[in-house]
N, CA and C atoms as an extended XYZ file, in Angstrom:
543
Properties=species:S:1:pos:R:3:atomname:S:1:resname:S:1:resid:I:1 pbc="F F F"
N        29.487      -51.994      -37.287 N   MET     1
C        29.925      -53.112      -38.109 CA  MET     1
C        30.097      -54.331      -37.212 C   MET     1
N        29.667      -55.513      -37.634 N   PRO     2
C        29.780      -56.704      -36.802 CA  PRO     2
C        31.238      -57.068      -36.560 C   PRO     2
N        31.489      -57.674      -35.389 N   ASP     3
C        32.831      -58.175      -35.073 CA  ASP     3
C        33.094      -59.424      -35.892 C   ASP     3
N        34.361      -59.693      -36.190 N   THR     4
C        34.723      -60.908      -36.911 CA  THR     4
C        35.700      -61.693      -36.070 C   THR     4
N        35.431      -62.959      -35.874 N   ASP     5
C        36.339      -63.856      -35.177 CA  ASP     5
C        37.401      -64.264      -36.189 C   ASP     5
N        38.644      -63.843      -35.980 N   LEU     6
C        39.698      -64.081      -36.960 CA  LEU     6
C        40.039      -65.548      -37.125 C   LEU     6
N        39.823      -66.375      -36.094 N   ASP     7
C        40.141      -67.799      -36.194 CA  ASP     7
C        39.166      -68.535      -37.110 C   ASP     7
N        37.903      -68.166      -37.069 N   THR     8
C        36.899      -68.899      -37.844 CA  THR     8
C        36.373      -68.093      -39.025 C   THR     8
N        36.726      -66.812      -39.086 N   GLU     9
C        36.251      -65.926      -40.142 CA  GLU     9
C        34.716      -65.903      -40.205 C   GLU     9
N        34.084      -65.991      -39.058 N   THR    10
C        32.636      -65.950      -38.957 CA  THR    10
C        32.224      -64.556      -38.500 C   THR    10
N        31.223      -64.006      -39.117 N   THR    11
C        30.729      -62.697      -38.729 CA  THR    11
C        29.894      -62.845      -37.461 C   THR    11
N        30.230      -62.059      -36.458 N   MET    12
C        29.522      -62.089      -35.178 CA  MET    12
C        28.552      -60.915      -35.140 C   MET    12
N        27.428      -61.116      -34.470 N   LYS    13
C        26.422      -60.070      -34.283 CA  LYS    13
C        26.107      -59.974      -32.802 C   LYS    13
N        25.671      -58.792      -32.418 N   TRP    14
C        25.147      -58.626      -31.071 CA  TRP    14
C        23.657      -58.959      -31.104 C   TRP    14
N        23.235      -59.759      -30.138 N   TRP    15
C        21.846      -60.192      -30.023 CA  TRP    15
C        21.285      -59.755      -28.672 C   TRP    15
N        20.037      -59.336      -28.664 N   SER    16
C        19.336      -59.012      -27.429 CA  SER    16
C        18.314      -60.110      -27.186 C   SER    16
N        18.358      -60.690      -25.988 N   LEU    17
C        17.454      -61.802      -25.676 CA  LEU    17
C        16.714      -61.542      -24.375 C   LEU    17
N        15.454      -61.933      -24.372 N   TYR    18
C        14.628      -61.950      -23.166 CA  TYR    18
C        14.327      -63.419      -22.917 C   TYR    18
N        14.711      -63.918      -21.735 N   VAL    19
C        14.581      -65.347      -21.437 CA  VAL    19
C        13.844      -65.526      -20.118 C   VAL    19
N        12.780      -66.322      -20.140 N   GLU    20
C        12.079      -66.699      -18.913 CA  GLU    20
C        12.451      -68.125      -18.566 C   GLU    20
N        12.725      -68.341      -17.288 N   MET    21
C        13.148      -69.653      -16.813 CA  MET    21
C        12.005      -70.337      -16.065 C   MET    21
N        12.048      -71.670      -16.034 N   ALA    22
C        11.004      -72.468      -15.384 CA  ALA    22
C        11.230      -72.505      -13.877 C   ALA    22
N        11.285      -71.335      -13.297 N   VAL    23
C        11.418      -71.213      -11.847 CA  VAL    23
C        10.746      -69.901      -11.445 C   VAL    23
N        10.040      -69.922      -10.327 N   SER    24
C         9.343      -68.715       -9.884 CA  SER    24
C         9.660      -68.439       -8.425 C   SER    24
N         9.113      -67.344       -7.932 N   SER    25
C         9.293      -66.920       -6.544 CA  SER    25
C        10.765      -66.791       -6.165 C   SER    25
N        11.488      -66.043       -6.971 N   ILE    26
C        12.899      -65.788       -6.697 CA  ILE    26
C        13.002      -64.514       -5.863 C   ILE    26
N        13.708      -64.606       -4.741 N   ALA    27
C        13.863      -63.470       -3.833 CA  ALA    27
C        14.677      -62.353       -4.485 C   ALA    27
N        14.446      -61.115       -4.060 N   PRO    28
C        15.175      -59.974       -4.626 CA  PRO    28
C        16.695      -60.103       -4.533 C   PRO    28
N        17.200      -60.663       -3.442 N   ASP    29
C        18.658      -60.804       -3.315 CA  ASP    29
C        19.216      -61.783       -4.352 C   ASP    29
N        18.429      -62.776       -4.751 N   ILE    30
C        18.855      -63.715       -5.798 CA  ILE    30
C        18.865      -62.999       -7.154 C   ILE    30
N        17.857      -62.148       -7.391 N   HIS    31
C        17.843      -61.342       -8.618 CA  HIS    31
C        19.141      -60.538       -8.707 C   HIS    31
N        19.515      -59.891       -7.606 N   GLU    32
C        20.730      -59.076       -7.585 CA  GLU    32
C        21.972      -59.923       -7.825 C   GLU    32
N        22.039      -61.093       -7.196 N   GLU    33
C        23.204      -61.965       -7.363 CA  GLU    33
C        23.330      -62.456       -8.807 C   GLU    33
N        22.227      -62.864       -9.404 N   VAL    34
C        22.267      -63.332      -10.796 CA  VAL    34
C        22.670      -62.169      -11.719 C   VAL    34
N        22.152      -60.994      -11.460 N   THR    35
C        22.529      -59.825      -12.269 CA  THR    35
C        24.033      -59.574      -12.176 C   THR    35
N        24.592      -59.678      -10.976 N   ARG    36
C        26.051      -59.506      -10.818 CA  ARG    36
C        26.813      -60.569      -11.590 C   ARG    36
N        26.339      -61.806      -11.553 N   LYS    37
C        27.022      -62.896      -12.245 CA  LYS    37
C        26.942      -62.741      -13.774 C   LYS    37
N        25.931      -62.045      -14.246 N   LEU    38
C        25.747      -61.858      -15.687 CA  LEU    38
C        26.135      -60.452      -16.150 C   LEU    38
N        26.944      -59.751      -15.375 N   VAL    39
C        27.291      -58.367      -15.676 CA  VAL    39
C        27.934      -58.230      -17.055 C   VAL    39
N        28.714      -59.204      -17.489 N   ARG    40
C        29.367      -59.099      -18.798 CA  ARG    40
C        28.364      -59.134      -19.953 C   ARG    40
N        27.133      -59.559      -19.657 N   TYR    41
C        26.069      -59.606      -20.668 CA  TYR    41
C        25.122      -58.404      -20.560 C   TYR    41
N        25.465      -57.452      -19.699 N   HIS    42
C        24.618      -56.279      -19.477 CA  HIS    42
C        23.191      -56.715      -19.126 C   HIS    42
N        23.103      -57.677      -18.239 N   ALA    43
C        21.823      -58.309      -17.909 CA  ALA    43
C        21.005      -57.506      -16.903 C   ALA    43
N        19.711      -57.665      -17.017 N   ALA    44
C        18.751      -57.133      -16.054 CA  ALA    44
C        17.739      -58.238      -15.793 C   ALA    44
N        17.424      -58.466      -14.529 N   THR    45
C        16.451      -59.507      -14.194 CA  THR    45
C        15.114      -58.863      -13.851 C   THR    45
N        14.080      -59.662      -14.009 N   THR    46
C        12.733      -59.196      -13.696 CA  THR    46
C        11.860      -60.406      -13.406 C   THR    46
N        10.608      -60.151      -13.116 N   THR    47
C         9.636      -61.222      -12.960 CA  THR    47
C         8.772      -61.214      -14.215 C   THR    47
N         8.749      -62.333      -14.909 N   GLY    48
C         8.032      -62.424      -16.175 CA  GLY    48
C         6.634      -62.977      -16.003 C   GLY    48
N         6.122      -63.566      -17.080 N   HIS    49
C         4.791      -64.158      -17.095 CA  HIS    49
C         4.693      -65.253      -16.031 C   HIS    49
N         3.541      -65.366      -15.415 N   ASP    50
C         3.284      -66.388      -14.396 CA  ASP    50
C         4.338      -66.382      -13.291 C   ASP    50
N         4.857      -65.175      -12.984 N   GLU    51
C         5.827      -64.993      -11.901 CA  GLU    51
C         7.157      -65.714      -12.135 C   GLU    51
N         7.457      -66.021      -13.400 N   ARG    52
C         8.713      -66.708      -13.707 CA  ARG    52
C         9.897      -65.756      -13.659 C   ARG    52
N        11.051      -66.289      -13.293 N   PHE    53
C        12.293      -65.532      -13.290 CA  PHE    53
C        12.671      -65.241      -14.738 C   PHE    53
N        12.992      -63.979      -15.049 N   ALA    54
C        13.302      -63.600      -16.427 CA  ALA    54
C        14.538      -62.710      -16.465 C   ALA    54
N        15.246      -62.793      -17.589 N   VAL    55
C        16.469      -62.009      -17.778 CA  VAL    55
C        16.462      -61.404      -19.182 C   VAL    55
N        16.819      -60.121      -19.270 N   GLN    56
C        17.080      -59.455      -20.545 CA  GLN    56
C        18.590      -59.289      -20.609 C   GLN    56
N        19.213      -59.779      -21.696 N   LEU    57
C        20.665      -59.690      -21.796 CA  LEU    57
C        21.113      -59.578      -23.239 C   LEU    57
N        22.390      -59.294      -23.414 N   THR    58
C        22.982      -59.128      -24.734 CA  THR    58
C        24.142      -60.107      -24.873 C   THR    58
N        24.187      -60.815      -26.006 N   VAL    59
C        25.302      -61.729      -26.277 CA  VAL    59
C        25.829      -61.476      -27.681 C   VAL    59
N        27.067      -61.840      -27.891 N   ASN    60
C        27.696      -61.723      -29.199 CA  ASN    60
C        27.830      -63.141      -29.751 C   ASN    60
N        27.210      -63.409      -30.887 N   ALA    61
C        27.217      -64.758      -31.451 CA  ALA    61
C        27.103      -64.688      -32.963 C   ALA    61
N        27.464      -65.790      -33.615 N   ASP    62
C        27.436      -65.811      -35.081 CA  ASP    62
C        26.092      -66.197      -35.665 C   ASP    62
N        25.137      -66.630      -34.822 N   SER    63
C        23.815      -66.999      -35.321 CA  SER    63
C        22.796      -66.891      -34.191 C   SER    63
N        21.554      -66.918      -34.577 N   LEU    64
C        20.484      -66.897      -33.580 CA  LEU    64
C        20.578      -68.112      -32.664 C   LEU    64
N        20.813      -69.271      -33.242 N   THR    65
C        20.925      -70.501      -32.446 CA  THR    65
C        22.058      -70.388      -31.436 C   THR    65
N        23.193      -69.868      -31.883 N   ALA    66
C        24.337      -69.725      -30.974 CA  ALA    66
C        24.036      -68.686      -29.890 C   ALA    66
N        23.317      -67.633      -30.239 N   ALA    67
C        22.964      -66.615      -29.251 CA  ALA    67
C        22.049      -67.196      -28.173 C   ALA    67
N        21.058      -67.981      -28.586 N   ILE    68
C        20.146      -68.607      -27.628 CA  ILE    68
C        20.905      -69.560      -26.720 C   ILE    68
N        21.784      -70.362      -27.295 N   LYS    69
C        22.578      -71.319      -26.504 CA  LYS    69
C        23.450      -70.579      -25.494 C   LYS    69
N        24.138      -69.526      -25.935 N   ALA    70
C        25.003      -68.769      -25.030 CA  ALA    70
C        24.202      -68.133      -23.897 C   ALA    70
N        23.054      -67.547      -24.232 N   ALA    71
C        22.230      -66.877      -23.221 CA  ALA    71
C        21.672      -67.868      -22.206 C   ALA    71
N        21.077      -68.951      -22.690 N   THR    72
C        20.470      -69.907      -21.754 CA  THR    72
C        21.523      -70.597      -20.900 C   THR    72
N        22.683      -70.872      -21.467 N   THR    73
C        23.770      -71.484      -20.685 CA  THR    73
C        24.236      -70.533      -19.585 C   THR    73
N        24.430      -69.271      -19.936 N   ALA    74
C        24.883      -68.285      -18.954 CA  ALA    74
C        23.853      -68.086      -17.847 C   ALA    74
N        22.585      -67.967      -18.225 N   ILE    75
C        21.531      -67.757      -17.222 CA  ILE    75
C        21.390      -68.978      -16.320 C   ILE    75
N        21.351      -70.171      -16.917 N   SER    76
C        21.220      -71.395      -16.119 CA  SER    76
C        22.371      -71.525      -15.130 C   SER    76
N        23.580      -71.237      -15.602 N   GLY    77
C        24.743      -71.331      -14.723 CA  GLY    77
C        24.673      -70.336      -13.580 C   GLY    77
N        24.333      -69.089      -13.872 N   ALA    78
C        24.248      -68.061      -12.831 CA  ALA    78
C        23.130      -68.379      -11.836 C   ALA    78
N        22.011      -68.849      -12.337 N   LEU    79
C        20.883      -69.198      -11.467 CA  LEU    79
C        21.241      -70.386      -10.586 C   LEU    79
N        21.925      -71.367      -11.155 N   ASN    80
C        22.344      -72.544      -10.384 CA  ASN    80
C        23.342      -72.151       -9.297 C   ASN    80
N        24.292      -71.293       -9.632 N   GLU    81
C        25.263      -70.835       -8.633 CA  GLU    81
C        24.585      -70.045       -7.520 C   GLU    81
N        23.598      -69.262       -7.846 N   ALA    82
C        22.928      -68.403       -6.872 CA  ALA    82
C        21.923      -69.151       -6.003 C   ALA    82
N        21.293      -70.193       -6.550 N   THR    83
C        20.206      -70.858       -5.823 CA  THR    83
C        20.453      -72.337       -5.552 C   THR    83
N        21.393      -72.925       -6.278 N   GLY    84
C        21.592      -74.371       -6.167 CA  GLY    84
C        20.548      -75.151       -6.951 C   GLY    84
N        19.703      -74.438       -7.706 N   ARG    85
C        18.670      -75.086       -8.503 CA  ARG    85
C        18.959      -74.866       -9.974 C   ARG    85
N        18.606      -75.841      -10.771 N   SER    86
C        18.728      -75.659      -12.211 CA  SER    86
C        17.325      -75.419      -12.769 C   SER    86
N        17.272      -74.771      -13.917 N   ALA    87
C        15.987      -74.487      -14.546 CA  ALA    87
C        16.193      -74.376      -16.040 C   ALA    87
N        15.171      -74.772      -16.770 N   ASP    88
C        15.204      -74.670      -18.218 CA  ASP    88
C        14.512      -73.381      -18.660 C   ASP    88
N        14.895      -72.907      -19.824 N   ALA    89
C        14.215      -71.761      -20.421 CA  ALA    89
C        12.856      -72.227      -20.935 C   ALA    89
N        11.813      -71.426      -20.681 N   VAL    90
C        10.471      -71.770      -21.157 CA  VAL    90
C         9.928      -70.734      -22.130 C   VAL    90
N        10.601      -69.604      -22.230 N   ARG    91
C        10.190      -68.576      -23.182 CA  ARG    91
C        11.419      -67.772      -23.569 C   ARG    91
N        11.596      -67.568      -24.872 N   ILE    92
C        12.736      -66.812      -25.357 CA  ILE    92
C        12.274      -65.871      -26.471 C   ILE    92
N        12.661      -64.622      -26.354 N   GLU    93
C        12.467      -63.644      -27.418 CA  GLU    93
C        13.858      -63.157      -27.784 C   GLU    93
N        14.217      -63.250      -29.056 N   ALA    94
C        15.558      -62.862      -29.481 CA  ALA    94
C        15.500      -62.037      -30.747 C   ALA    94
N        16.386      -61.053      -30.824 N   MET    95
C        16.505      -60.228      -32.026 CA  MET    95
C        17.892      -59.604      -32.041 C   MET    95
N        18.284      -59.152      -33.228 N   THR    96
C        19.585      -58.489      -33.306 CA  THR    96
C        19.521      -57.205      -32.492 C   THR    96
N        20.674      -56.727      -32.110 N   GLU    97
C        20.736      -55.493      -31.325 CA  GLU    97
C        20.136      -54.314      -32.105 C   GLU    97
N        20.345      -54.292      -33.428 N   GLU    98
C        19.764      -53.223      -34.244 CA  GLU    98
C        18.242      -53.269      -34.205 C   GLU    98
N        17.668      -54.474      -34.308 N   GLU    99
C        16.216      -54.624      -34.241 CA  GLU    99
C        15.696      -54.206      -32.866 C   GLU    99
N        16.424      -54.603      -31.827 N   PHE   100
C        16.034      -54.249      -30.460 CA  PHE   100
C        16.035      -52.733      -30.284 C   PHE   100
N        17.109      -52.071      -30.742 N   ASP   101
C        17.194      -50.617      -30.616 CA  ASP   101
C        16.049      -49.931      -31.358 C   ASP   101
N        15.739      -50.406      -32.565 N   ALA   102
C        14.647      -49.824      -33.343 CA  ALA   102
C        13.310      -50.030      -32.639 C   ALA   102
N        13.108      -51.200      -32.069 N   GLU   103
C        11.869      -51.490      -31.348 CA  GLU   103
C        11.736      -50.598      -30.114 C   GLU   103
N        12.833      -50.411      -29.396 N   GLN   104
C        12.812      -49.566      -28.203 CA  GLN   104
C        12.541      -48.106      -28.572 C   GLN   104
N        13.131      -47.650      -29.664 N   GLU   105
C        12.912      -46.277      -30.114 CA  GLU   105
C        11.454      -46.062      -30.510 C   GLU   105
N        10.879      -47.029      -31.215 N   ALA   106
C         9.473      -46.929      -31.612 CA  ALA   106
C         8.562      -46.930      -30.388 C   ALA   106
N         8.879      -47.762      -29.409 N   ALA   107
C         8.071      -47.820      -28.182 CA  ALA   107
C         8.167      -46.505      -27.411 C   ALA   107
N         9.354      -45.922      -27.377 N   ALA   108
C         9.531      -44.647      -26.678 CA  ALA   108
C         8.725      -43.545      -27.352 C   ALA   108
N         8.716      -43.531      -28.674 N   LYS   109
C         7.938      -42.527      -29.397 CA  LYS   109
C         6.448      -42.706      -29.145 C   LYS   109
N         6.010      -43.954      -29.125 N   ALA   110
C         4.586      -44.236      -28.910 CA  ALA   110
C         4.150      -43.843      -27.497 C   ALA   110
N         5.069      -43.963      -26.548 N   ALA   111
C         4.748      -43.666      -25.159 CA  ALA   111
C         4.986      -42.207      -24.795 C   ALA   111
N         5.533      -41.434      -25.707 N   ALA   112
C         5.845      -40.034      -25.427 CA  ALA   112
C         4.578      -39.254      -25.098 C   ALA   112
N         4.701      -38.334      -24.171 N   VAL   113
C         3.582      -37.491      -23.793 CA  VAL   113
C         3.362      -36.465      -24.901 C   VAL   113
N         2.156      -36.368      -25.421 N   PRO   114
C         1.897      -35.389      -26.485 CA  PRO   114
C         1.962      -33.967      -25.922 C   PRO   114
N         2.143      -33.004      -26.814 N   GLU   115
C         2.159      -31.610      -26.397 CA  GLU   115
C         0.763      -31.224      -25.896 C   GLU   115
N         0.732      -30.579      -24.745 N   LEU   116
C        -0.530      -30.168      -24.140 CA  LEU   116
C        -0.586      -28.654      -24.037 C   LEU   116
N        -1.809      -28.125      -23.914 N   MET   117
C        -2.013      -26.696      -23.703 CA  MET   117
C        -3.015      -26.503      -22.579 C   MET   117
N        -2.716      -25.523      -21.757 N   GLY   118
C        -3.638      -25.088      -20.719 CA  GLY   118
C        -4.254      -23.756      -21.121 C   GLY   118
N        -4.968      -23.180      -20.200 N   ARG   119
C        -5.708      -21.946      -20.468 CA  ARG   119
C        -4.807      -20.808      -20.957 C   ARG   119
N        -3.663      -20.604      -20.353 N   GLN   120
C        -2.792      -19.497      -20.751 CA  GLN   120
C        -2.214      -19.710      -22.146 C   GLN   120
N        -1.797      -20.923      -22.456 N   GLU   121
C        -1.253      -21.207      -23.794 CA  GLU   121
C        -2.321      -21.018      -24.870 C   GLU   121
N        -3.539      -21.418      -24.567 N   ILE   122
C        -4.646      -21.241      -25.513 CA  ILE   122
C        -4.937      -19.753      -25.702 C   ILE   122
N        -4.911      -19.016      -24.599 N   ALA   123
C        -5.147      -17.562      -24.679 CA  ALA   123
C        -4.088      -16.911      -25.568 C   ALA   123
N        -2.829      -17.298      -25.391 N   ASP   124
C        -1.748      -16.744      -26.216 CA  ASP   124
C        -1.967      -17.080      -27.690 C   ASP   124
N        -2.355      -18.300      -27.978 N   LEU   125
C        -2.570      -18.729      -29.360 CA  LEU   125
C        -3.727      -17.969      -30.013 C   LEU   125
N        -4.826      -17.814      -29.277 N   LEU   126
C        -6.023      -17.172      -29.833 CA  LEU   126
C        -5.980      -15.651      -29.745 C   LEU   126
N        -5.039      -15.117      -28.973 N   GLY   127
C        -4.966      -13.668      -28.820 CA  GLY   127
C        -6.067      -13.103      -27.948 C   GLY   127
N        -6.460      -13.874      -26.939 N   VAL   128
C        -7.514      -13.437      -26.017 CA  VAL   128
C        -6.993      -13.592      -24.588 C   VAL   128
N        -7.818      -13.201      -23.631 N   THR   129
C        -7.434      -13.362      -22.224 CA  THR   129
C        -7.765      -14.786      -21.765 C   THR   129
N        -7.133      -15.239      -20.686 N   PRO   130
C        -7.487      -16.558      -20.138 CA  PRO   130
C        -8.962      -16.651      -19.740 C   PRO   130
N        -9.530      -15.527      -19.297 N   GLN   131
C       -10.950      -15.530      -18.940 CA  GLN   131
C       -11.810      -15.780      -20.177 C   GLN   131
N       -11.411      -15.207      -21.312 N   ARG   132
C       -12.169      -15.418      -22.560 CA  ARG   132
C       -12.061      -16.877      -22.999 C   ARG   132
N       -10.921      -17.520      -22.729 N   VAL   133
C       -10.768      -18.952      -23.053 CA  VAL   133
C       -11.831      -19.763      -22.326 C   VAL   133
N       -12.108      -19.398      -21.066 N   ASN   134
C       -13.159      -20.106      -20.314 CA  ASN   134
C       -14.495      -20.029      -21.041 C   ASN   134
N       -14.822      -18.848      -21.569 N   ALA   135
C       -16.087      -18.674      -22.296 CA  ALA   135
C       -16.069      -19.453      -23.609 C   ALA   135
N       -14.963      -19.403      -24.331 N   ILE   136
C       -14.849      -20.135      -25.603 CA  ILE   136
C       -14.993      -21.634      -25.355 C   ILE   136
N       -14.410      -22.125      -24.257 N   ALA   137
C       -14.457      -23.558      -23.942 CA  ALA   137
C       -15.870      -24.050      -23.652 C   ALA   137
N       -16.783      -23.135      -23.410 N   ARG   138
C       -18.183      -23.517      -23.168 CA  ARG   138
C       -19.002      -23.555      -24.450 C   ARG   138
N       -18.432      -23.149      -25.573 N   THR   139
C       -19.192      -23.122      -26.824 CA  THR   139
C       -19.287      -24.521      -27.436 C   THR   139
N       -20.322      -24.697      -28.244 N   ALA   140
C       -20.526      -25.985      -28.925 CA  ALA   140
C       -19.386      -26.264      -29.905 C   ALA   140
N       -18.904      -25.226      -30.580 N   ALA   141
C       -17.810      -25.411      -31.552 CA  ALA   141
C       -16.554      -25.941      -30.866 C   ALA   141
N       -16.238      -25.382      -29.701 N   TRP   142
C       -15.059      -25.844      -28.946 CA  TRP   142
C       -15.249      -27.292      -28.498 C   TRP   142
N       -16.395      -27.580      -27.899 N   ARG   143
C       -16.644      -28.928      -27.369 CA  ARG   143
C       -16.648      -29.982      -28.470 C   ARG   143
N       -17.024      -29.580      -29.685 N   ALA   144
C       -17.025      -30.517      -30.812 CA  ALA   144
C       -15.614      -30.772      -31.334 C   ALA   144
N       -14.723      -29.804      -31.159 N   ALA   145
C       -13.382      -29.901      -31.745 CA  ALA   145
C       -12.292      -30.284      -30.762 C   ALA   145
N       -12.483      -29.961      -29.485 N   VAL   146
C       -11.407      -30.115      -28.501 CA  VAL   146
C       -11.930      -30.860      -27.280 C   VAL   146
N       -11.221      -31.908      -26.910 N   VAL   147
C       -11.620      -32.723      -25.761 CA  VAL   147
C       -10.538      -32.617      -24.686 C   VAL   147
N       -10.918      -32.314      -23.438 N   PRO   148
C        -9.886      -32.223      -22.403 CA  PRO   148
C        -9.231      -33.588      -22.159 C   PRO   148
N        -7.921      -33.569      -22.008 N   VAL   149
C        -7.174      -34.790      -21.702 CA  VAL   149
C        -7.239      -35.058      -20.203 C   VAL   149
N        -7.136      -33.975      -19.439 N   GLN   150
C        -7.138      -34.077      -17.975 CA  GLN   150
C        -7.633      -32.753      -17.424 C   GLN   150
N        -8.365      -32.815      -16.328 N   THR   151
C        -8.789      -31.595      -15.665 CA  THR   151
C        -8.127      -31.554      -14.296 C   THR   151
N        -7.393      -30.480      -14.066 N   LEU   152
C        -6.687      -30.278      -12.802 CA  LEU   152
C        -7.348      -29.131      -12.050 C   LEU   152
N        -6.901      -28.857      -10.827 N   ARG   153
C        -7.474      -27.752      -10.059 CA  ARG   153
C        -7.304      -26.427      -10.779 C   ARG   153
N        -6.241      -26.296      -11.542 N   ASN   154
C        -5.958      -25.049      -12.245 CA  ASN   154
C        -6.664      -24.963      -13.596 C   ASN   154
N        -7.351      -26.014      -13.991 N   GLY   155
C        -8.071      -26.004      -15.258 CA  GLY   155
C        -7.790      -27.239      -16.087 C   GLY   155
N        -8.376      -27.258      -17.262 N   ALA   156
C        -8.256      -28.421      -18.148 CA  ALA   156
C        -6.986      -28.330      -18.987 C   ALA   156
N        -6.502      -29.496      -19.390 N   LEU   157
C        -5.386      -29.605      -20.331 CA  LEU   157
C        -5.928      -30.231      -21.605 C   LEU   157
N        -5.475      -29.703      -22.745 N   TYR   158
C        -5.962      -30.141      -24.046 CA  TYR   158
C        -4.794      -30.532      -24.938 C   TYR   158
N        -5.053      -31.401      -25.904 N   LEU   159
C        -4.033      -31.737      -26.896 CA  LEU   159
C        -3.786      -30.511      -27.765 C   LEU   159
N        -2.528      -30.121      -27.881 N   ALA   160
C        -2.175      -28.914      -28.632 CA  ALA   160
C        -2.626      -29.000      -30.088 C   ALA   160
N        -2.531      -30.176      -30.699 N   ASP   161
C        -2.962      -30.322      -32.093 CA  ASP   161
C        -4.446      -30.013      -32.263 C   ASP   161
N        -5.269      -30.463      -31.322 N   GLN   162
C        -6.704      -30.175      -31.392 CA  GLN   162
C        -6.971      -28.683      -31.229 C   GLN   162
N        -6.230      -28.048      -30.318 N   VAL   163
C        -6.415      -26.615      -30.091 CA  VAL   163
C        -5.998      -25.837      -31.342 C   VAL   163
N        -4.884      -26.220      -31.967 N   ARG   164
C        -4.434      -25.532      -33.184 CA  ARG   164
C        -5.442      -25.706      -34.322 C   ARG   164
N        -5.997      -26.917      -34.436 N   ASP   165
C        -7.024      -27.143      -35.460 CA  ASP   165
C        -8.242      -26.236      -35.214 C   ASP   165
N        -8.656      -26.137      -33.956 N   PHE   166
C        -9.766      -25.247      -33.611 CA  PHE   166
C        -9.413      -23.807      -33.963 C   PHE   166
N        -8.216      -23.368      -33.602 N   ALA   167
C        -7.783      -21.989      -33.848 CA  ALA   167
C        -7.769      -21.667      -35.339 C   ALA   167
N        -7.407      -22.644      -36.170 N   ALA   168
C        -7.344      -22.417      -37.616 CA  ALA   168
C        -8.731      -22.153      -38.208 C   ALA   168
N        -9.766      -22.716      -37.587 N   SER   169
C       -11.120      -22.537      -38.128 CA  SER   169
C       -11.953      -21.554      -37.309 C   SER   169
N       -11.406      -21.051      -36.223 N   TRP   170
C       -12.154      -20.164      -35.326 CA  TRP   170
C       -12.218      -18.761      -35.896 C   TRP   170
N       -13.395      -18.203      -35.897 N   THR   171
C       -13.584      -16.819      -36.308 CA  THR   171
C       -13.893      -16.015      -35.062 C   THR   171
N       -13.083      -15.021      -34.832 N   ARG   172
C       -13.262      -14.192      -33.647 CA  ARG   172
C       -14.593      -13.440      -33.739 C   ARG   172
N       -15.373      -13.530      -32.679 N   ALA   173
C       -16.672      -12.847      -32.644 CA  ALA   173
C       -16.464      -11.347      -32.469 C   ALA   173
N       -17.392      -10.526      -33.003 N   PRO   174
C       -17.253       -9.084      -32.819 CA  PRO   174
C       -17.333       -8.742      -31.344 C   PRO   174
N       -16.722       -7.673      -31.008 N   GLY   175
C       -16.723       -7.216      -29.613 CA  GLY   175
C       -15.428       -6.506      -29.323 C   GLY   175
N       -14.965       -6.605      -28.132 N   ARG   176
C       -13.711       -5.949      -27.785 CA  ARG   176
C       -12.570       -6.486      -28.619 C   ARG   176
N       -11.597       -5.662      -28.943 N   PRO   177
C       -10.465       -6.131      -29.731 CA  PRO   177
C        -9.622       -7.115      -28.936 C   PRO   177
N        -8.810       -7.872      -29.645 N   GLY   178
C        -7.926       -8.823      -29.001 CA  GLY   178
C        -6.952       -8.135      -28.079 C   GLY   178
N        -6.394       -8.844      -27.147 N   LYS   179
C        -5.522       -8.215      -26.148 CA  LYS   179
C        -4.249       -7.661      -26.775 C   LYS   179
N        -3.883       -8.095      -27.963 N   ASN   180
C        -2.680       -7.605      -28.629 CA  ASN   180
C        -2.996       -6.531      -29.666 C   ASN   180
N        -4.254       -6.156      -29.796 N   ALA   181
C        -4.658       -5.195      -30.836 CA  ALA   181
C        -4.335       -3.782      -30.430 C   ALA   181
């Protein structure tokens, strides 16, 4: 629930802002000093576009305009104290903390490593030996349905979803019974 300033009865929101300043080539020790000066904003500094000094921080404000003003004032002040130079903001991305959290969660899901299977996992799924998996992997049906994601010294890794799809349509050829039979 948003905080309320009892004096003004204005609803306050937490805002997440990414701000790039019109200054570049900032030494690592200056990054650390500015981060310390902005600790109350949970700030993190980085190098942004065109090597510009950038800060990601959180502020509590009653509007987007007030959040931008608070963030740029705090960053400019900390940068001026740390370097003796002033700089204007040249790029600002701002959103509510809820929007930021949702965006970060979506990005984390998109970047998640998919489930993979190697030779032994495929053998367990198909009910065959790992050696038989090698033979199956050479068939046209396998190559049409399953593409290796990475090949390591120990063998190829495949997307588990592709392997399961193959297994659902695979008909075991006559011959020796499965290893679990």
